[in-house]
Tab-separated table of C-alpha atoms in Angstrom:
chain	number	residue	atom	x	y	z
A	1	UNK	CA	18.180	70.980	-34.193
A	2	UNK	CA	17.997	74.679	-35.065
A	3	UNK	CA	20.886	77.078	-35.434
A	4	UNK	CA	22.743	78.100	-32.274
A	5	UNK	CA	22.190	81.652	-31.097
A	6	UNK	CA	24.844	83.276	-28.916
A	7	UNK	CA	23.850	85.811	-26.302
A	8	UNK	CA	26.002	88.958	-26.211
A	9	UNK	CA	25.748	91.450	-23.336
A	10	UNK	CA	25.866	94.987	-24.709
A	11	UNK	CA	26.378	98.146	-22.575
A	12	UNK	CA	24.534	100.719	-24.745
A	13	UNK	CA	21.998	101.327	-27.454
A	14	UNK	CA	24.702	101.877	-30.095
A	15	UNK	CA	25.826	98.319	-29.526
A	16	UNK	CA	22.276	96.988	-29.657
A	17	UNK	CA	21.816	98.594	-33.068
A	18	UNK	CA	25.192	97.395	-34.332
A	19	UNK	CA	24.522	93.770	-33.375
A	20	UNK	CA	20.818	93.672	-34.233
A	21	UNK	CA	21.340	92.277	-37.733
A	22	UNK	CA	24.178	89.841	-36.979
A	23	UNK	CA	23.139	86.261	-37.685
A	24	UNK	CA	23.451	83.893	-34.726
A	25	UNK	CA	23.595	86.683	-32.143
A	26	UNK	CA	21.075	87.741	-29.498
A	27	UNK	CA	22.172	91.125	-28.136
A	28	UNK	CA	20.972	91.881	-24.609
A	29	UNK	CA	21.252	95.330	-23.064
A	30	UNK	CA	22.723	95.680	-19.598
A	31	UNK	CA	23.685	98.604	-17.367
A	32	UNK	CA	27.189	98.542	-15.824
A	33	UNK	CA	25.877	100.062	-12.594
A	34	UNK	CA	22.901	97.735	-12.132
A	35	UNK	CA	22.334	93.991	-11.591
A	36	UNK	CA	22.685	91.869	-14.701
A	37	UNK	CA	19.543	90.856	-16.590
A	38	UNK	CA	18.334	87.234	-16.392
A	39	UNK	CA	19.740	86.547	-19.868
A	40	UNK	CA	23.258	86.932	-18.457
A	41	UNK	CA	23.102	83.305	-17.329
A	42	UNK	CA	23.341	82.319	-20.997
A	43	UNK	CA	25.727	85.010	-22.222
A	44	UNK	CA	28.923	83.849	-23.963
A	45	UNK	CA	30.149	87.296	-24.970
A	46	UNK	CA	30.523	90.466	-22.892
A	47	UNK	CA	31.204	93.922	-24.268
A	48	UNK	CA	32.330	95.849	-21.173
A	49	UNK	CA	30.885	99.294	-20.523
A	50	UNK	CA	32.599	102.214	-18.762
A	51	UNK	CA	34.116	101.253	-15.418
A	52	UNK	CA	33.344	97.528	-15.893
A	53	UNK	CA	36.922	96.482	-15.179
A	54	UNK	CA	36.735	98.118	-11.745
A	55	UNK	CA	33.853	95.825	-10.811
A	56	UNK	CA	35.042	92.820	-12.807
A	57	UNK	CA	34.822	90.321	-9.954
A	58	UNK	CA	31.107	90.857	-9.248
A	59	UNK	CA	30.316	91.290	-12.962
A	60	UNK	CA	32.023	88.070	-14.065
A	61	UNK	CA	30.505	86.079	-11.174
A	62	UNK	CA	27.137	86.475	-12.900
A	63	UNK	CA	28.360	85.119	-16.260
A	64	UNK	CA	28.817	81.358	-15.866
A	65	UNK	CA	28.940	80.691	-19.631
A	66	UNK	CA	31.226	83.557	-20.594
A	67	UNK	CA	33.760	82.665	-23.293
A	68	UNK	CA	34.773	86.041	-24.810
A	69	UNK	CA	35.270	89.586	-23.582
A	70	UNK	CA	35.206	91.965	-26.564
A	71	UNK	CA	36.653	95.368	-25.721
A	72	UNK	CA	35.790	98.672	-27.391
A	73	UNK	CA	39.309	99.959	-26.684
A	74	UNK	CA	42.709	99.107	-28.100
A	75	UNK	CA	44.248	98.855	-24.666
A	76	UNK	CA	43.690	95.684	-22.662
A	77	UNK	CA	45.741	96.301	-19.513
A	78	UNK	CA	42.756	96.706	-17.181
A	79	UNK	CA	41.379	93.289	-18.133
A	80	UNK	CA	44.485	91.106	-18.481
A	81	UNK	CA	44.899	90.447	-14.754
A	82	UNK	CA	41.186	89.809	-14.059
A	83	UNK	CA	40.514	87.520	-17.021
A	84	UNK	CA	39.021	84.168	-15.896
A	85	UNK	CA	40.579	80.937	-17.087
A	86	UNK	CA	39.187	79.782	-20.412
A	87	UNK	CA	37.830	83.209	-21.410
A	88	UNK	CA	39.186	84.915	-24.522
A	89	UNK	CA	39.957	88.639	-24.614
A	90	UNK	CA	39.866	90.685	-27.814
A	91	UNK	CA	40.682	94.372	-28.317
A	92	UNK	CA	39.265	96.917	-30.703
A	93	UNK	CA	42.567	97.433	-32.516
A	94	UNK	CA	42.139	99.479	-35.656
A	95	UNK	CA	39.119	101.500	-34.541
A	96	UNK	CA	41.039	104.412	-33.031
A	97	UNK	CA	44.257	104.329	-35.049
A	98	UNK	CA	43.462	107.189	-37.418
A	99	UNK	CA	42.256	109.534	-34.692
A	100	UNK	CA	45.245	108.828	-32.427
A	101	UNK	CA	47.693	109.397	-35.278
A	102	UNK	CA	45.866	112.589	-36.194
A	103	UNK	CA	46.234	113.862	-32.609
A	104	UNK	CA	49.996	113.232	-32.656
A	105	UNK	CA	50.384	115.174	-35.912
A	106	UNK	CA	48.169	118.007	-34.565
A	107	UNK	CA	50.200	118.205	-31.366
A	108	UNK	CA	53.505	118.365	-33.250
A	109	UNK	CA	52.257	120.985	-35.697
A	110	UNK	CA	50.882	123.077	-32.829
A	111	UNK	CA	54.188	122.944	-30.957
A	112	UNK	CA	56.484	123.534	-33.934
A	113	UNK	CA	54.321	126.361	-35.354
A	114	UNK	CA	53.862	127.850	-31.836
A	115	UNK	CA	50.093	128.190	-32.187
A	116	UNK	CA	49.758	128.735	-28.452
A	117	UNK	CA	51.889	131.892	-28.694
A	118	UNK	CA	49.777	133.229	-31.543
A	119	UNK	CA	46.613	132.453	-29.595
A	120	UNK	CA	48.003	134.394	-26.639
A	121	UNK	CA	48.835	137.320	-28.902
A	122	UNK	CA	45.327	137.272	-30.325
A	123	UNK	CA	43.950	137.487	-26.791
A	124	UNK	CA	46.030	140.634	-26.360
A	125	UNK	CA	44.948	141.933	-29.820
A	126	UNK	CA	48.597	142.045	-30.729
A	127	UNK	CA	49.752	141.575	-34.363
A	128	UNK	CA	52.987	139.738	-33.563
A	129	UNK	CA	54.672	138.116	-36.589
A	130	UNK	CA	57.420	135.619	-35.819
A	131	UNK	CA	59.313	132.844	-37.520
A	132	UNK	CA	58.695	129.344	-36.164
A	133	UNK	CA	60.083	125.858	-36.537
A	134	UNK	CA	58.607	123.259	-38.901
A	135	UNK	CA	57.731	119.557	-38.997
A	136	UNK	CA	59.463	119.369	-42.361
A	137	UNK	CA	62.658	117.333	-42.228
A	138	UNK	CA	62.230	116.294	-38.626
A	139	UNK	CA	63.506	112.881	-37.639
A	140	UNK	CA	60.617	111.102	-35.933
A	141	UNK	CA	61.119	107.885	-33.966
A	142	UNK	CA	57.793	106.024	-33.623
A	143	UNK	CA	58.031	103.551	-30.730
A	144	UNK	CA	55.195	101.120	-31.336
A	145	UNK	CA	55.010	99.728	-34.857
A	146	UNK	CA	51.468	98.364	-34.763
A	147	UNK	CA	48.282	99.666	-36.355
A	148	UNK	CA	48.523	103.155	-34.815
A	149	UNK	CA	52.213	103.425	-35.630
A	150	UNK	CA	51.516	102.617	-39.269
A	151	UNK	CA	48.724	105.162	-39.408
A	152	UNK	CA	51.011	107.799	-37.947
A	153	UNK	CA	53.774	107.073	-40.416
A	154	UNK	CA	51.364	107.470	-43.344
A	155	UNK	CA	50.346	110.887	-41.991
A	156	UNK	CA	53.852	112.176	-41.158
A	157	UNK	CA	55.595	111.335	-44.421
A	158	UNK	CA	53.560	113.813	-46.512
A	159	UNK	CA	54.947	116.513	-44.197
A	160	UNK	CA	58.435	115.431	-45.320
A	161	UNK	CA	59.232	114.107	-41.867
A	162	UNK	CA	61.734	111.264	-41.747
A	163	UNK	CA	60.133	108.384	-39.863
A	164	UNK	CA	61.891	105.423	-38.172
A	165	UNK	CA	59.709	102.668	-36.781
A	166	UNK	CA	60.555	100.752	-33.565
A	167	UNK	CA	58.687	97.643	-32.410
A	168	UNK	CA	58.970	95.444	-29.331
A	169	UNK	CA	60.816	93.036	-31.653
A	170	UNK	CA	62.700	93.743	-34.879
A	171	UNK	CA	61.377	92.790	-38.289
A	172	UNK	CA	61.739	94.006	-41.835
A	173	UNK	CA	61.552	97.783	-41.855
A	174	UNK	CA	61.193	97.941	-38.058
A	175	UNK	CA	63.924	98.253	-35.440
A	176	UNK	CA	63.703	96.484	-32.116
A	177	UNK	CA	63.469	98.332	-28.763
A	178	UNK	CA	66.949	97.001	-27.929
A	179	UNK	CA	68.224	99.408	-30.557
A	180	UNK	CA	66.794	102.495	-28.836
A	181	UNK	CA	70.067	103.575	-27.185
A	182	UNK	CA	71.587	103.991	-30.691
A	183	UNK	CA	68.423	105.527	-32.243
A	184	UNK	CA	67.402	108.074	-29.606
A	185	UNK	CA	70.303	110.523	-29.995
A	186	UNK	CA	69.314	111.173	-33.641
A	187	UNK	CA	65.589	111.768	-32.987
A	188	UNK	CA	63.982	115.193	-33.078
A	189	UNK	CA	60.701	113.557	-31.960
A	190	UNK	CA	59.904	110.365	-30.114
A	191	UNK	CA	56.294	109.177	-30.291
A	192	UNK	CA	55.136	106.509	-27.801
A	193	UNK	CA	52.408	104.174	-29.100
A	194	UNK	CA	53.150	100.984	-27.187
A	195	UNK	CA	50.657	98.999	-25.070
A	196	UNK	CA	51.096	99.107	-21.295
A	197	UNK	CA	52.688	95.817	-20.227
A	198	UNK	CA	55.276	94.727	-17.667
A	199	UNK	CA	57.856	95.243	-20.396
A	200	UNK	CA	56.832	98.797	-21.289
A	201	UNK	CA	55.880	100.141	-17.848
A	202	UNK	CA	58.472	102.804	-17.017
A	203	UNK	CA	60.483	102.150	-20.177
A	204	UNK	CA	60.874	105.901	-20.699
A	205	UNK	CA	63.101	106.526	-17.697
A	206	UNK	CA	65.849	109.017	-16.942
A	207	UNK	CA	68.344	107.138	-19.141
A	208	UNK	CA	65.914	106.997	-22.070
A	209	UNK	CA	65.198	110.750	-21.811
A	210	UNK	CA	68.895	111.612	-21.360
A	211	UNK	CA	69.647	109.873	-24.667
A	212	UNK	CA	67.312	112.230	-26.516
A	213	UNK	CA	69.046	115.294	-27.996
A	214	UNK	CA	68.567	118.849	-26.705
A	215	UNK	CA	65.322	120.393	-27.970
A	216	UNK	CA	63.653	117.060	-28.811
A	217	UNK	CA	59.936	116.452	-28.223
A	218	UNK	CA	58.477	113.417	-26.461
A	219	UNK	CA	54.914	112.566	-27.576
A	220	UNK	CA	52.961	110.139	-25.406
A	221	UNK	CA	49.768	108.750	-26.886
A	222	UNK	CA	50.260	105.347	-25.225
A	223	UNK	CA	49.663	105.157	-21.469
A	224	UNK	CA	50.936	107.470	-18.761
A	225	UNK	CA	52.783	104.737	-16.880
A	226	UNK	CA	55.045	104.099	-19.855
A	227	UNK	CA	56.899	107.288	-18.815
A	228	UNK	CA	58.656	108.004	-15.507
A	229	UNK	CA	56.878	111.294	-14.685
A	230	UNK	CA	59.532	112.574	-12.291
A	231	UNK	CA	62.304	111.953	-14.837
A	232	UNK	CA	60.294	113.767	-17.491
A	233	UNK	CA	59.604	116.685	-15.161
A	234	UNK	CA	63.317	117.050	-14.498
A	235	UNK	CA	64.024	117.391	-18.252
A	236	UNK	CA	61.113	119.788	-18.789
A	237	UNK	CA	62.147	122.009	-15.849
A	238	UNK	CA	65.690	122.134	-17.234
A	239	UNK	CA	64.240	123.247	-20.584
A	240	UNK	CA	66.163	120.566	-22.409
A	241	UNK	CA	63.179	118.607	-23.745
A	242	UNK	CA	59.545	119.350	-24.574
A	243	UNK	CA	56.555	117.015	-24.437
A	244	UNK	CA	53.062	116.504	-25.824
A	245	UNK	CA	51.011	114.307	-23.516
A	246	UNK	CA	47.565	112.872	-24.073
A	247	UNK	CA	48.114	110.511	-21.143
A	248	UNK	CA	49.794	111.079	-17.792
A	249	UNK	CA	50.796	109.284	-14.602
A	250	UNK	CA	48.780	109.910	-12.474
A	251	UNK	CA	45.604	110.198	-14.509
A	252	UNK	CA	43.461	112.236	-14.209
A	253	UNK	CA	46.186	114.767	-13.497
A	254	UNK	CA	45.541	116.489	-10.128
A	255	UNK	CA	45.095	120.256	-10.273
A	256	UNK	CA	48.201	120.888	-8.182
A	257	UNK	CA	50.501	118.610	-10.233
A	258	UNK	CA	53.656	120.352	-11.545
A	259	UNK	CA	53.061	119.068	-15.089
A	260	UNK	CA	50.341	121.719	-15.429
A	261	UNK	CA	52.734	124.637	-14.997
A	262	UNK	CA	56.142	123.342	-16.197
A	263	UNK	CA	57.228	125.010	-19.431
A	264	UNK	CA	57.388	123.232	-22.800
A	265	UNK	CA	54.509	120.798	-22.415
A	266	UNK	CA	51.183	120.391	-24.225
A	267	UNK	CA	48.580	118.378	-22.314
A	268	UNK	CA	45.243	116.968	-23.451
A	269	UNK	CA	42.983	114.814	-21.184
A	270	UNK	CA	43.269	111.407	-22.877
A	271	UNK	CA	41.188	112.465	-25.871
A	272	UNK	CA	43.357	111.369	-28.822
A	273	UNK	CA	40.698	108.830	-29.862
A	274	UNK	CA	37.696	110.916	-28.803
A	275	UNK	CA	36.392	112.076	-32.150
A	276	UNK	CA	33.091	111.972	-34.047
A	277	UNK	CA	32.354	108.508	-35.329
A	278	UNK	CA	34.619	106.803	-32.795
A	279	UNK	CA	31.770	104.721	-31.304
A	280	UNK	CA	30.595	103.629	-34.719
A	281	UNK	CA	34.114	102.568	-35.697
A	282	UNK	CA	34.577	100.706	-32.394
A	283	UNK	CA	31.406	98.717	-32.905
A	284	UNK	CA	32.285	97.955	-36.519
A	285	UNK	CA	35.461	96.245	-35.273
A	286	UNK	CA	33.665	94.588	-32.371
A	287	UNK	CA	30.913	93.204	-34.609
A	288	UNK	CA	33.482	91.725	-36.996
A	289	UNK	CA	35.237	90.035	-34.120
A	290	UNK	CA	31.991	88.632	-32.700
A	291	UNK	CA	31.004	87.364	-36.119
A	292	UNK	CA	34.259	85.421	-36.285
A	293	UNK	CA	33.573	83.942	-32.851
A	294	UNK	CA	29.994	82.953	-33.854
A	295	UNK	CA	31.446	81.175	-36.915
A	296	UNK	CA	33.833	79.181	-34.694
A	297	UNK	CA	36.914	81.254	-35.493
A	298	UNK	CA	39.273	83.058	-33.159
A	299	UNK	CA	39.063	86.879	-33.100
A	300	UNK	CA	41.754	88.671	-35.114
A	301	UNK	CA	42.506	91.014	-32.205
A	302	UNK	CA	42.928	88.263	-29.632
A	303	UNK	CA	45.142	89.175	-26.661
A	304	UNK	CA	48.002	86.753	-26.053
A	305	UNK	CA	49.575	87.118	-22.649
A	306	UNK	CA	49.675	90.814	-21.781
A	307	UNK	CA	48.863	92.038	-25.298
């Protein structure tokens, strides 16, 4: 009996190239908007393409031998509730950590050094020197002590920021979320990097925001639904807090939404991880996970429960 070859459905040519040399794997190209190819009947692994979760029921119905869904994203919330019994789900944790951490640092530097004001002055051809604030010495509370949180800490500390890590549960060097009421009043910056789960949905509510000191900055690089938008708007309108948001609720943000015009907020359209090389890094993680599966091992980034 020859070696077993596992069929993997791949949504793009980048994936085909990445998996072409993996022993024991037969990559098969599919298009998310078209019927599945005949090889889907044998596919054990699916790498979802854009929008695949929205048509999960019809997509999964054509995959009778499916055993693993390997995501190219770190977030798994769109797949958790549609995952069939007996099918494993693995994320792409680690692929986007550096880029997301870099975005958070860029957002904070831009806000503290008031780069938007200097850009406006440039547009007016006005030489307008001014003194600004600095990231140096700021007390930064990083809520989400996983891979991205660690990457952010490594980038913040060279700026002489004082970083405190908070995880969903306490461990050595990491506070638990139950300690947030005591930690928030001392934070100049709160960065959200948690996954979206039933536990984190709406965790940043009016009470959370009220515990933050005057002038503090909320940075959301997690998911929009982690934050109560109306409660945040109230604080922004009052001028008590500022925010840097790569994600919003709702998303995409409608053109008439008050977040666009409220003072003290920086908004980017969910692009923290959208950098050159992102696809290559995503497939490097995905290939390593699929290799483990082919060898009879469980993926390192396996989702347990909601995350």
